[in-house]
Coordinates of C-alpha atoms in Angstrom, one line a residue:
Chain A
X1 CA -15.0 -13.9 62.0
X2 CA -15.2 -17.6 62.9
X3 CA -13.7 -19.1 66.0
X4 CA -10.6 -21.1 65.2
X5 CA -10.7 -24.8 66.1
X6 CA -7.5 -24.6 68.1
X7 CA -8.6 -21.5 70.1
X8 CA -12.3 -21.8 70.4
X9 CA -12.7 -18.4 72.1
X10 CA -10.5 -16.4 69.9
X11 CA -11.4 -15.1 66.5
X12 CA -9.1 -16.2 63.8
X13 CA -7.9 -13.5 61.4
X14 CA -9.4 -13.8 58.0
X15 CA -8.7 -12.0 54.9
X16 CA -10.4 -11.8 51.5
X17 CA -9.1 -10.3 48.3
X18 CA -11.0 -7.7 46.4
X19 CA -13.9 -9.3 44.5
X20 CA -12.8 -10.2 41.0
X21 CA -15.7 -12.3 40.0
X22 CA -14.6 -15.2 42.1
X23 CA -17.5 -17.0 43.6
X24 CA -18.0 -16.7 47.3
X25 CA -15.7 -13.7 47.7
X26 CA -17.5 -10.5 48.5
X27 CA -16.4 -7.0 47.7
X28 CA -14.6 -4.8 50.2
X29 CA -11.7 -5.3 52.5
X30 CA -11.3 -7.1 55.8
X31 CA -8.9 -7.0 58.7
X32 CA -5.6 -8.7 58.1
X33 CA -2.7 -9.3 60.4
X34 CA 0.8 -9.2 58.9
X35 CA 4.0 -10.0 60.7
X36 CA 6.7 -8.0 59.0
X37 CA 10.2 -9.1 59.9
X38 CA 12.4 -10.1 61.6
X39 CA 14.2 -10.9 58.4
X40 CA 12.5 -8.4 56.2
X41 CA 15.3 -6.3 54.5
X42 CA 13.4 -3.1 55.1
X43 CA 13.5 -3.5 58.9
X44 CA 17.3 -2.6 58.9
X45 CA 18.2 -5.6 61.0
X46 CA 16.2 -8.0 63.0
X47 CA 13.1 -6.0 63.9
X48 CA 9.5 -7.2 63.6
X49 CA 6.3 -5.2 63.2
X50 CA 3.0 -6.9 63.9
X51 CA 0.7 -4.9 61.7
X52 CA -3.0 -5.0 61.5
X53 CA -4.3 -3.9 58.2
X54 CA -7.7 -2.8 56.9
X55 CA -7.1 -3.4 53.2
X56 CA -3.8 -1.6 52.8
X57 CA -4.3 0.9 55.7
X58 CA -2.6 0.3 59.0
X59 CA -4.9 0.2 61.9
X60 CA -2.6 -1.1 64.5
X61 CA 1.2 -1.6 64.7
X62 CA 3.1 -3.3 67.4
X63 CA 6.9 -3.1 67.3
X64 CA 8.6 -6.3 68.5
X65 CA 12.3 -6.3 69.2
X66 CA 14.9 -8.0 71.3
X67 CA 16.2 -10.4 68.6
X68 CA 19.7 -8.9 69.0
X69 CA 19.8 -8.6 72.7
X70 CA 23.4 -9.2 73.9
X71 CA 23.2 -8.3 77.5
X72 CA 25.4 -5.2 77.0
X73 CA 24.6 -3.5 80.3
X74 CA 25.1 -6.6 82.4
X75 CA 28.4 -7.4 80.7
X76 CA 29.6 -3.9 81.3
X77 CA 28.8 -4.2 85.0
X78 CA 31.0 -7.3 85.2
X79 CA 34.1 -5.9 83.2
X80 CA 36.4 -3.1 84.0
X81 CA 35.6 0.5 82.9
X82 CA 38.1 0.2 80.1
X83 CA 36.8 -3.2 79.1
X84 CA 33.4 -2.0 78.1
X85 CA 34.8 0.6 75.7
X86 CA 35.1 -1.8 72.8
X87 CA 31.6 -3.1 73.6
X88 CA 30.1 0.4 73.1
X89 CA 31.4 0.2 69.5
X90 CA 28.9 -2.5 68.9
X91 CA 25.8 -0.6 70.2
X92 CA 25.2 1.5 67.2
X93 CA 27.7 -0.1 64.9
X94 CA 27.5 2.7 62.3
X95 CA 28.8 5.3 64.8
X96 CA 31.4 3.8 67.0
X97 CA 33.2 7.1 67.5
X98 CA 30.3 8.9 69.0
X99 CA 29.4 5.9 71.2
X100 CA 33.0 5.9 72.5
X101 CA 32.8 9.6 73.1
X102 CA 29.5 9.4 75.1
X103 CA 30.9 6.7 77.3
X104 CA 34.2 8.4 77.8
X105 CA 32.4 11.6 78.6
X106 CA 30.3 10.0 81.4
X107 CA 33.4 8.2 82.9
X108 CA 35.3 11.5 82.8
X109 CA 32.4 13.2 84.6
X110 CA 32.4 10.4 87.1
X111 CA 36.1 10.5 87.9
X112 CA 36.7 14.2 87.2
X113 CA 39.3 13.7 84.4
X114 CA 40.3 16.7 82.3
X115 CA 40.6 16.3 78.6
X116 CA 43.4 18.1 76.8
X117 CA 42.6 20.7 74.1
X118 CA 43.9 18.7 71.2
X119 CA 42.0 15.6 72.2
X120 CA 38.8 17.7 72.3
X121 CA 39.5 18.7 68.7
X122 CA 40.2 15.2 67.6
X123 CA 36.9 14.1 69.2
X124 CA 34.9 16.8 67.4
X125 CA 36.5 15.9 64.1
X126 CA 35.9 12.2 64.4
X127 CA 32.3 12.7 65.7
X128 CA 31.4 15.0 62.8
X129 CA 32.9 12.6 60.3
X130 CA 30.8 9.9 61.9
X131 CA 27.7 12.1 61.5
X132 CA 28.5 12.5 57.8
X133 CA 28.9 8.8 57.2
X134 CA 25.8 7.9 59.2
X135 CA 23.5 10.4 57.5
X136 CA 24.9 9.6 54.0
X137 CA 24.2 5.9 54.5
X138 CA 20.8 6.6 56.1
X139 CA 19.6 8.6 53.1
X140 CA 21.0 5.9 50.8
X141 CA 19.0 3.3 52.6
X142 CA 15.9 5.5 52.8
X143 CA 15.7 6.0 49.1
X144 CA 16.4 2.3 48.6
X145 CA 13.3 1.6 50.8
X146 CA 11.3 3.8 48.5
X147 CA 12.3 1.7 45.6
X148 CA 15.4 3.3 44.1
X149 CA 17.2 0.0 44.1
X150 CA 21.0 0.3 44.2
X151 CA 22.2 3.4 42.5
X152 CA 21.8 6.1 45.2
X153 CA 22.8 3.7 47.9
X154 CA 26.0 2.8 46.1
X155 CA 26.8 6.5 45.6
X156 CA 26.2 7.0 49.3
X157 CA 28.4 4.1 50.2
X158 CA 31.2 5.2 48.0
X159 CA 31.3 8.4 49.9
X160 CA 31.0 6.6 53.3
X161 CA 33.9 4.4 52.3
X162 CA 36.2 7.4 52.1
X163 CA 35.4 8.4 55.7
X164 CA 35.8 4.8 56.8
X165 CA 39.2 4.8 55.2
X166 CA 40.1 7.8 57.3
X167 CA 38.9 5.9 60.4
X168 CA 40.9 2.9 59.5
X169 CA 44.1 4.8 58.9
X170 CA 43.6 6.6 62.3
X171 CA 42.3 3.9 64.6
X172 CA 43.0 0.6 62.7
X173 CA 39.4 -0.4 62.2
X174 CA 36.7 0.8 59.8
X175 CA 33.7 0.4 62.1
X176 CA 34.8 -0.9 65.5
X177 CA 37.2 2.0 66.1
X178 CA 37.6 1.7 69.9
X179 CA 39.3 5.1 69.7
X180 CA 38.4 7.2 72.7
X181 CA 40.1 6.7 76.1
X182 CA 39.2 8.3 79.4
X183 CA 40.9 11.7 79.2
X184 CA 41.5 11.8 75.5
X185 CA 42.1 9.5 72.5
X186 CA 44.1 6.3 72.0
X187 CA 46.5 7.7 69.5
X188 CA 47.4 11.0 68.0
X189 CA 46.4 12.2 64.5
X190 CA 49.3 12.9 62.1
X191 CA 49.6 16.0 60.0
X192 CA 49.2 13.7 57.0
X193 CA 45.9 12.4 58.3
X194 CA 44.6 15.9 58.8
X195 CA 45.4 16.7 55.2
X196 CA 43.6 13.6 54.0
X197 CA 40.6 14.5 56.2
X198 CA 40.6 18.0 54.8
X199 CA 40.5 16.7 51.2
X200 CA 37.6 14.4 52.0
X201 CA 35.7 17.2 53.7
X202 CA 36.4 19.6 50.8
X203 CA 35.1 17.1 48.3
X204 CA 32.0 16.3 50.4
X205 CA 29.7 19.3 49.5
X206 CA 30.3 18.5 45.8
X207 CA 29.0 15.0 46.5
X208 CA 26.0 16.4 48.3
X209 CA 25.1 18.6 45.4
X210 CA 25.4 15.6 43.1
X211 CA 23.2 13.5 45.4
X212 CA 20.6 16.2 45.7
X213 CA 20.5 16.6 42.0
X214 CA 19.9 12.9 41.8
X215 CA 17.3 12.6 44.4
X216 CA 15.9 15.7 46.2
X217 CA 13.7 16.9 43.4
X218 CA 12.7 13.5 42.2
X219 CA 8.9 13.4 41.8
X220 CA 8.7 9.8 43.0
X221 CA 10.5 10.6 46.2
X222 CA 8.3 13.6 46.8
X223 CA 5.2 11.7 46.1
X224 CA 6.2 8.9 48.4
X225 CA 7.6 11.0 51.3
X226 CA 5.7 14.3 51.6
X227 CA 2.8 14.3 54.1
X228 CA 3.7 10.7 55.1
X229 CA 4.4 9.7 58.6
X230 CA 3.7 13.1 60.1
X231 CA 5.0 13.6 63.7
X232 CA 3.5 16.4 65.8
X233 CA 6.1 18.3 67.8
X234 CA 4.0 18.0 71.0
X235 CA 4.0 14.2 70.7
X236 CA 7.7 14.1 69.9
X237 CA 8.5 16.1 73.0
X238 CA 6.2 14.0 75.2
X239 CA 7.8 10.8 73.9
X240 CA 11.3 12.0 74.5
X241 CA 12.3 11.8 70.9
X242 CA 15.6 13.5 70.1
X243 CA 18.0 14.1 67.3
X244 CA 17.0 14.7 63.6
X245 CA 13.6 13.1 64.1
X246 CA 12.7 15.8 66.7
X247 CA 14.3 18.6 64.8
X248 CA 12.3 17.7 61.6
X249 CA 9.2 18.6 63.6
X250 CA 10.5 22.1 64.1
X251 CA 11.7 21.8 67.8
X252 CA 15.0 23.6 68.2
X253 CA 16.9 21.2 70.4
X254 CA 20.4 20.2 69.6
X255 CA 22.6 19.0 72.5
X256 CA 25.6 20.5 70.7
X257 CA 24.0 23.9 71.3
X258 CA 22.1 23.2 74.5
X259 CA 24.8 21.4 76.4
X260 CA 27.8 22.8 74.6
X261 CA 29.7 19.6 75.6
X262 CA 33.3 19.3 74.4
X263 CA 34.2 22.4 72.6
X264 CA 31.1 22.8 70.3
X265 CA 30.6 26.4 71.6
X266 CA 33.6 27.5 69.6
X267 CA 32.3 26.6 66.2
X268 CA 30.0 28.5 63.9
X269 CA 27.2 26.3 62.7
X270 CA 23.4 26.4 62.5
X271 CA 20.8 23.8 63.5
X272 CA 18.5 23.0 60.6
X273 CA 14.9 22.6 61.5
X274 CA 12.0 21.0 59.7
X275 CA 8.5 22.3 59.2
X276 CA 6.0 19.5 58.7
X277 CA 7.6 16.5 60.5
X278 CA 7.1 14.2 57.6
X279 CA 9.5 11.7 56.0
X280 CA 10.6 14.3 53.4
X281 CA 11.6 16.7 56.2
X282 CA 13.5 14.0 58.0
X283 CA 15.3 13.3 54.7
X284 CA 16.1 16.9 54.1
X285 CA 17.2 17.6 57.7
X286 CA 19.9 15.0 57.3
X287 CA 21.2 16.6 54.1
X288 CA 21.3 20.0 55.7
X289 CA 22.9 18.6 58.9
X290 CA 25.7 17.2 56.7
X291 CA 26.3 20.6 55.2
X292 CA 26.6 22.0 58.7
X293 CA 28.9 19.2 59.8
X294 CA 31.2 20.0 56.9
X295 CA 31.4 23.6 58.2
X296 CA 32.3 22.4 61.7
X297 CA 34.9 20.0 60.3
X298 CA 36.5 22.8 58.2
X299 CA 36.8 24.9 61.3
X300 CA 38.1 22.2 63.5
X301 CA 40.6 20.8 61.0
X302 CA 42.0 24.3 60.5
X303 CA 42.2 25.3 64.2
X304 CA 43.5 22.0 65.7
X305 CA 46.2 23.0 68.2
X306 CA 49.3 21.0 69.2
X307 CA 49.5 19.3 72.6
X308 CA 48.7 16.1 74.3
X309 CA 46.2 13.8 72.7
X310 CA 45.4 12.1 76.1
X311 CA 45.6 13.4 79.7
X312 CA 49.0 12.0 80.9
X313 CA 47.5 11.6 84.4
X314 CA 44.7 9.3 83.2
X315 CA 45.3 5.6 84.1
X316 CA 44.7 2.8 81.7
X317 CA 44.9 -0.1 84.1
X318 CA 43.6 -0.3 87.6
X319 CA 41.2 2.5 87.0
X320 CA 38.9 3.1 90.1
X321 CA 36.7 6.2 90.0
X322 CA 35.5 7.5 93.3
X323 CA 32.0 6.5 94.4
X324 CA 29.2 8.6 92.8
X325 CA 27.0 8.8 89.8
X326 CA 27.3 10.5 86.5
X327 CA 25.3 10.9 83.3
X328 CA 27.1 12.0 80.2
X329 CA 25.2 12.7 77.0
X330 CA 26.1 13.8 73.5
X331 CA 24.3 14.6 70.3
X332 CA 24.9 11.3 68.4
X333 CA 23.9 11.2 64.8
X334 CA 20.7 9.4 65.8
X335 CA 19.8 11.5 68.8
X336 CA 20.7 11.9 72.4
X337 CA 23.0 9.2 73.4
X338 CA 23.6 9.0 77.1
X339 CA 25.5 6.7 79.6
X340 CA 24.4 6.6 83.2
X341 CA 27.0 5.2 85.6
X342 CA 27.0 4.6 89.3
X343 CA 30.4 3.8 90.9
X344 CA 30.9 2.2 94.2
X345 CA 34.6 2.7 94.2
X346 CA 35.5 -0.7 92.7
X347 CA 37.1 -1.2 89.3
X348 CA 33.7 -2.2 87.8
X349 CA 30.7 0.0 87.5
X350 CA 27.9 -0.8 90.0
X351 CA 25.2 0.3 87.5
X352 CA 25.7 1.0 83.8
X353 CA 22.7 2.2 81.7
X354 CA 22.5 3.3 78.1
X355 CA 20.0 5.8 76.9
X356 CA 19.7 4.6 73.3
X357 CA 18.4 7.2 70.8
X358 CA 17.2 4.5 68.4
X359 CA 15.0 2.7 70.9
X360 CA 13.3 5.9 72.2
X361 CA 12.8 7.3 68.7
X362 CA 11.2 3.9 67.8
X363 CA 8.5 4.3 70.4
X364 CA 6.5 6.7 68.3
X365 CA 6.5 4.4 65.2
X366 CA 2.8 3.4 65.7
X367 CA 1.6 7.0 66.0
X368 CA 3.3 7.9 62.8
X369 CA 2.1 4.8 60.9
X370 CA -1.6 4.8 61.8
X371 CA -3.7 5.6 58.8
X372 CA -0.8 5.1 56.4
X373 CA -0.4 2.3 54.0
X374 CA 1.8 -0.7 54.6
X375 CA 4.3 0.6 52.0
X376 CA 4.6 3.8 53.9
X377 CA 5.4 2.0 57.2
X378 CA 8.6 0.8 55.5
X379 CA 9.8 4.3 54.7
X380 CA 8.6 5.7 58.0
X381 CA 10.7 3.1 59.8
X382 CA 13.6 3.9 57.5
X383 CA 13.3 7.7 58.2
X384 CA 13.6 7.2 62.0
X385 CA 17.1 5.8 61.5
X386 CA 17.3 2.8 63.8
X387 CA 20.1 0.4 64.4
X388 CA 19.0 -2.8 66.0
X389 CA 22.3 -3.2 67.9
X390 CA 21.4 -0.1 69.9
X391 CA 17.7 -0.9 70.2
X392 CA 18.2 -4.3 71.6
X393 CA 21.6 -3.9 73.2
Chain B
X1 CA 7.2 20.1 34.7
X2 CA 6.6 16.6 35.9
X3 CA 9.5 14.4 35.3
X4 CA 12.1 17.1 35.5
X5 CA 13.6 15.8 38.7
X6 CA 13.7 12.3 37.3
X7 CA 15.5 13.5 34.2
X8 CA 18.0 15.4 36.3
X9 CA 18.7 12.3 38.2
X10 CA 19.2 10.2 35.1
X11 CA 21.7 12.8 33.8
X12 CA 23.6 12.3 37.1
X13 CA 23.5 8.5 36.8
X14 CA 24.8 8.7 33.2
X15 CA 27.6 11.0 34.3
X16 CA 28.6 8.5 36.9
X17 CA 28.4 5.6 34.5
X18 CA 30.6 7.2 31.9
X19 CA 32.8 8.8 34.5
X20 CA 33.9 5.5 35.9
X21 CA 35.6 4.8 32.5
X22 CA 37.7 7.9 32.6
X23 CA 38.2 8.9 36.2
X24 CA 39.9 6.2 38.4
X25 CA 38.5 8.1 41.5
X26 CA 34.9 7.0 40.4
X27 CA 35.9 3.4 40.1
X28 CA 36.0 2.4 43.7
X29 CA 35.9 -1.4 43.7
X30 CA 38.6 -4.1 43.0
X31 CA 38.1 -7.7 42.2
X32 CA 39.0 -9.2 45.5
X33 CA 40.9 -12.5 45.3
X34 CA 42.9 -11.4 42.3
X35 CA 43.4 -7.8 43.3
X36 CA 43.8 -6.5 46.8
X37 CA 43.6 -3.0 48.3
X38 CA 46.9 -2.6 50.2
X39 CA 46.2 -2.5 54.0
X40 CA 46.4 0.8 55.8
X41 CA 49.4 1.1 58.0
X42 CA 47.4 1.1 61.3
X43 CA 45.0 -1.6 60.2
X44 CA 44.4 -4.2 62.9
X45 CA 42.7 -7.5 63.0
X46 CA 44.0 -10.1 65.4
X47 CA 46.9 -10.1 67.9
X48 CA 50.2 -12.0 67.4
X49 CA 53.3 -12.5 69.6
X50 CA 56.6 -11.0 68.6
X51 CA 59.9 -12.8 68.8
X52 CA 63.4 -11.5 68.3
X53 CA 66.1 -13.2 66.3
X54 CA 65.5 -16.4 64.3
X55 CA 64.4 -19.0 66.9
X56 CA 60.8 -18.2 67.9
X57 CA 60.9 -20.2 71.1
X58 CA 64.1 -18.6 72.4
X59 CA 63.3 -15.1 71.2
X60 CA 59.6 -14.9 72.3
X61 CA 59.2 -11.7 74.2
X62 CA 56.2 -12.9 76.2
X63 CA 57.0 -13.4 79.9
X64 CA 53.5 -14.8 80.7
X65 CA 52.6 -12.1 83.1
X66 CA 48.9 -12.7 82.3
X67 CA 47.9 -9.1 82.2
X68 CA 46.4 -9.4 78.7
X69 CA 44.5 -12.4 79.8
X70 CA 43.0 -10.5 82.7
X71 CA 42.3 -7.3 80.7
X72 CA 40.9 -8.9 77.6
X73 CA 37.2 -7.9 77.5
X74 CA 35.8 -11.1 75.8
X75 CA 38.4 -13.2 77.5
X76 CA 39.8 -15.0 74.5
X77 CA 43.4 -15.4 75.8
X78 CA 44.5 -18.5 77.7
X79 CA 47.9 -18.6 79.3
X80 CA 49.7 -21.2 81.3
X81 CA 53.1 -20.5 82.8
X82 CA 56.1 -22.8 82.1
X83 CA 58.2 -23.9 85.1
X84 CA 61.4 -23.3 83.3
X85 CA 62.7 -19.8 83.0
X86 CA 64.6 -18.3 80.1
X87 CA 66.7 -15.1 79.8
X88 CA 65.0 -12.1 78.2
X89 CA 66.7 -9.4 76.1
X90 CA 68.3 -7.8 79.2
X91 CA 69.8 -11.1 80.3
X92 CA 67.4 -11.4 83.3
X93 CA 65.7 -14.7 83.9
X94 CA 62.0 -14.4 83.1
X95 CA 59.0 -16.7 83.0
X96 CA 57.8 -18.0 79.7
X97 CA 54.4 -19.2 78.5
X98 CA 53.9 -23.0 78.2
X99 CA 50.5 -22.5 76.6
X100 CA 49.4 -19.3 74.9
X101 CA 46.1 -19.6 73.0
X102 CA 44.0 -17.0 71.4
X103 CA 40.6 -18.0 70.2
X104 CA 40.1 -15.8 67.2
X105 CA 36.4 -16.8 66.9
X106 CA 36.0 -14.9 70.2
X107 CA 38.5 -12.1 69.8
X108 CA 37.1 -8.8 68.7
X109 CA 40.3 -7.1 67.8
X110 CA 39.9 -4.3 70.2
X111 CA 43.7 -3.9 70.8
X112 CA 43.4 -3.6 74.6
X113 CA 45.9 -6.5 75.1
X114 CA 48.4 -4.5 73.1
X115 CA 47.9 -1.3 75.1
X116 CA 48.3 -3.0 78.5
X117 CA 51.3 -5.2 77.6
X118 CA 54.3 -3.9 79.5
X119 CA 56.8 -6.1 77.6
X120 CA 56.0 -5.0 74.0
X121 CA 55.3 -8.7 73.1
X122 CA 51.8 -8.7 71.8
X123 CA 50.9 -6.6 68.8
X124 CA 48.1 -6.5 66.2
X125 CA 48.3 -8.3 62.8
X126 CA 46.6 -7.0 59.7
X127 CA 46.0 -10.5 58.2
X128 CA 42.3 -11.1 57.8
X129 CA 42.1 -14.3 55.7
X130 CA 41.5 -16.7 58.5
X131 CA 38.7 -18.7 56.9
X132 CA 38.9 -22.4 57.4
X133 CA 36.8 -25.5 57.0
X134 CA 36.9 -26.4 60.7
X135 CA 34.9 -24.5 63.3
X136 CA 37.0 -25.1 66.3
X137 CA 40.7 -26.2 65.8
X138 CA 41.5 -23.9 63.0
X139 CA 40.3 -20.8 64.8
X140 CA 42.1 -21.6 68.1
X141 CA 45.6 -20.2 67.5
X142 CA 48.4 -21.7 69.6
X143 CA 51.8 -20.2 70.6
X144 CA 53.6 -21.5 67.5
X145 CA 51.0 -20.1 65.1
X146 CA 50.9 -16.7 66.9
X147 CA 54.7 -16.2 67.1
X148 CA 55.8 -13.9 64.3
X149 CA 59.2 -12.2 63.9
X150 CA 60.0 -8.6 64.6
X151 CA 60.9 -8.4 61.0
X152 CA 57.4 -9.2 60.0
X153 CA 56.2 -6.6 62.5
X154 CA 58.4 -4.0 60.8
X155 CA 56.9 -5.0 57.4
X156 CA 53.3 -4.5 58.5
X157 CA 53.4 -1.5 60.9
X158 CA 56.8 0.2 60.1
X159 CA 56.2 3.4 62.2
X160 CA 54.8 1.6 65.2
X161 CA 57.5 -1.1 65.1
X162 CA 60.2 1.6 65.0
X163 CA 58.7 3.2 68.1
X164 CA 58.6 -0.2 69.9
X165 CA 62.2 -0.8 69.1
X166 CA 63.1 2.6 70.5
X167 CA 61.3 1.8 73.7
X168 CA 63.3 -1.4 74.0
X169 CA 66.6 0.3 73.3
X170 CA 65.7 2.8 76.0
X171 CA 64.8 0.0 78.4
X172 CA 68.2 -1.7 77.7
X173 CA 70.1 1.5 78.3
X174 CA 68.2 2.1 81.5
X175 CA 68.9 -1.4 82.6
X176 CA 72.6 -1.1 81.8
X177 CA 72.8 2.3 83.6
X178 CA 71.1 0.7 86.6
X179 CA 73.5 -2.3 86.5
X180 CA 76.4 0.1 86.3
X181 CA 75.1 2.2 89.2
X182 CA 74.6 -1.0 91.2
X183 CA 78.1 -2.2 90.5
X184 CA 79.6 1.2 91.4
X185 CA 77.6 1.2 94.6
X186 CA 78.8 -2.2 95.4
X187 CA 82.5 -1.3 94.7
X188 CA 82.1 1.8 96.8
X189 CA 80.6 -0.1 99.7
X190 CA 83.5 -2.6 99.4
X191 CA 86.0 0.2 99.5
X192 CA 84.3 1.8 102.5
X193 CA 84.3 -1.5 104.3
X194 CA 88.0 -2.0 103.5
X195 CA 88.9 1.5 104.8
X196 CA 86.7 0.9 107.9
X197 CA 88.4 -2.4 108.6
X198 CA 91.8 -0.8 108.1
X199 CA 90.9 2.0 110.5
X200 CA 89.6 -0.3 113.2
X201 CA 92.8 -2.3 112.8
X202 CA 94.9 0.8 113.2
X203 CA 92.8 1.7 116.3
X204 CA 93.2 -1.7 117.8
X205 CA 97.0 -1.5 117.2
X206 CA 97.0 2.0 118.9
X207 CA 95.1 0.6 121.9
X208 CA 97.6 -2.1 122.3

């Protein structure tokens, strides 16, 4: 290490290549600092990792984010309760339906609004469809990060597109649905839509079989992902990690079972759990969760009752919840998504806080990456399933 | 056997490759500018203003109540009221917008303006080809660009337009019934006043 001329006190990072007979270059490795991102395609958006390497091995990793900060919480505190509903679509822009639901749930808790039966069913159906399309695109991106360029991702996106078509014919938009309202949903589902959804759901397990035949037993995938990025359950619990990342370590914690929010206690489904907490487990748990989601969807689509799709007493304009505070949380595809609201009786929330699953799951990135190679860091990041819209807000 | 998984995957890829020649369900893309996937009925993009009849200025439904301007989350609507009033579909004199601008570079197509509009005058369009060479002027839509006929609305969202028309028919009926009741009440009051006057006249005559 030699002091740099610009910063005399600081050591300037130096690196040397493996000796290949070049004069003056000694054998062995030295410390190297690499700034990965914010425009690196493997970072799933604008995320930066300041990595310290010893050869190819990671000795230190510092996540840097905030490039997509849009002041979401402060904007929500200066618009009406209804006005921040479309902004929640843009948090985790893969899963606007579940974002809407979490926000609607916390406002309903705050104001004590009842949700009609049919609306609860519509919410479960849209949330589980969201889970399907999120997980399917995640595993597509994950195998893309491992080097399977194109093919599996395209197959995954073909399937995702079918679900987005359903969302478009229901809510008008593929991704920015803005579908939930306080006390229900914005519009009703038609019998025709339910039939279409049923045909998509029926065809989905076939696609999963196909995808698993393509990928799950692939030797390259197993070599790249097994025993890589191991997360211990103790650390996961201490860090507050939730969702598939937590369940892949073997901790049985699913808000759909624990909280039983909405009407999830009526459906028969199992919570898949991992064993090792490595990247392969996190991949497999998503595949298994999709199979369980298909089961929930089949039950919900068969049982959906007639009735109101929105509480007729719920007001759209001039909505003023009584003073108080509420925290509503749901099991979003990425983990526990919660909205904490304080009302002072005015039309705008006094405090609005999002508990973003992506951000909190990202905090354990360094612990998973230490001792791994730089190529592994890419797939470990991919397996956490982050969306920078939600991390930075 | 090492390589079994890879072989299995390759078989799957080959099946998909050949399948796309036979099964239209496996061929999922279209060549966009030449071919277009027909829009879904509910598809929404940016708002537009509806007018009835043929003259867009006379038939514009907007009464410039400015509710959408207030409720719009990104505040992309700008309205200025006109001093002159014009009759609406019920024959009542109503305000009209002098300026009605929507900045589609700010609009996020959330549909909240449509939901809060009490006059069925703003609805969502499904046109998405707004690209222009100018950053500012071409994306700021003014009243004349926003005004589209009810016929057009029927052509893009038939079910929703039908429902809107039914609401308006109901409104007109309610209004007519109200007018009728009002007229009847007025006639009754007149009659009562006349009999009262006659009575008092008779009493006066009696006293004398």
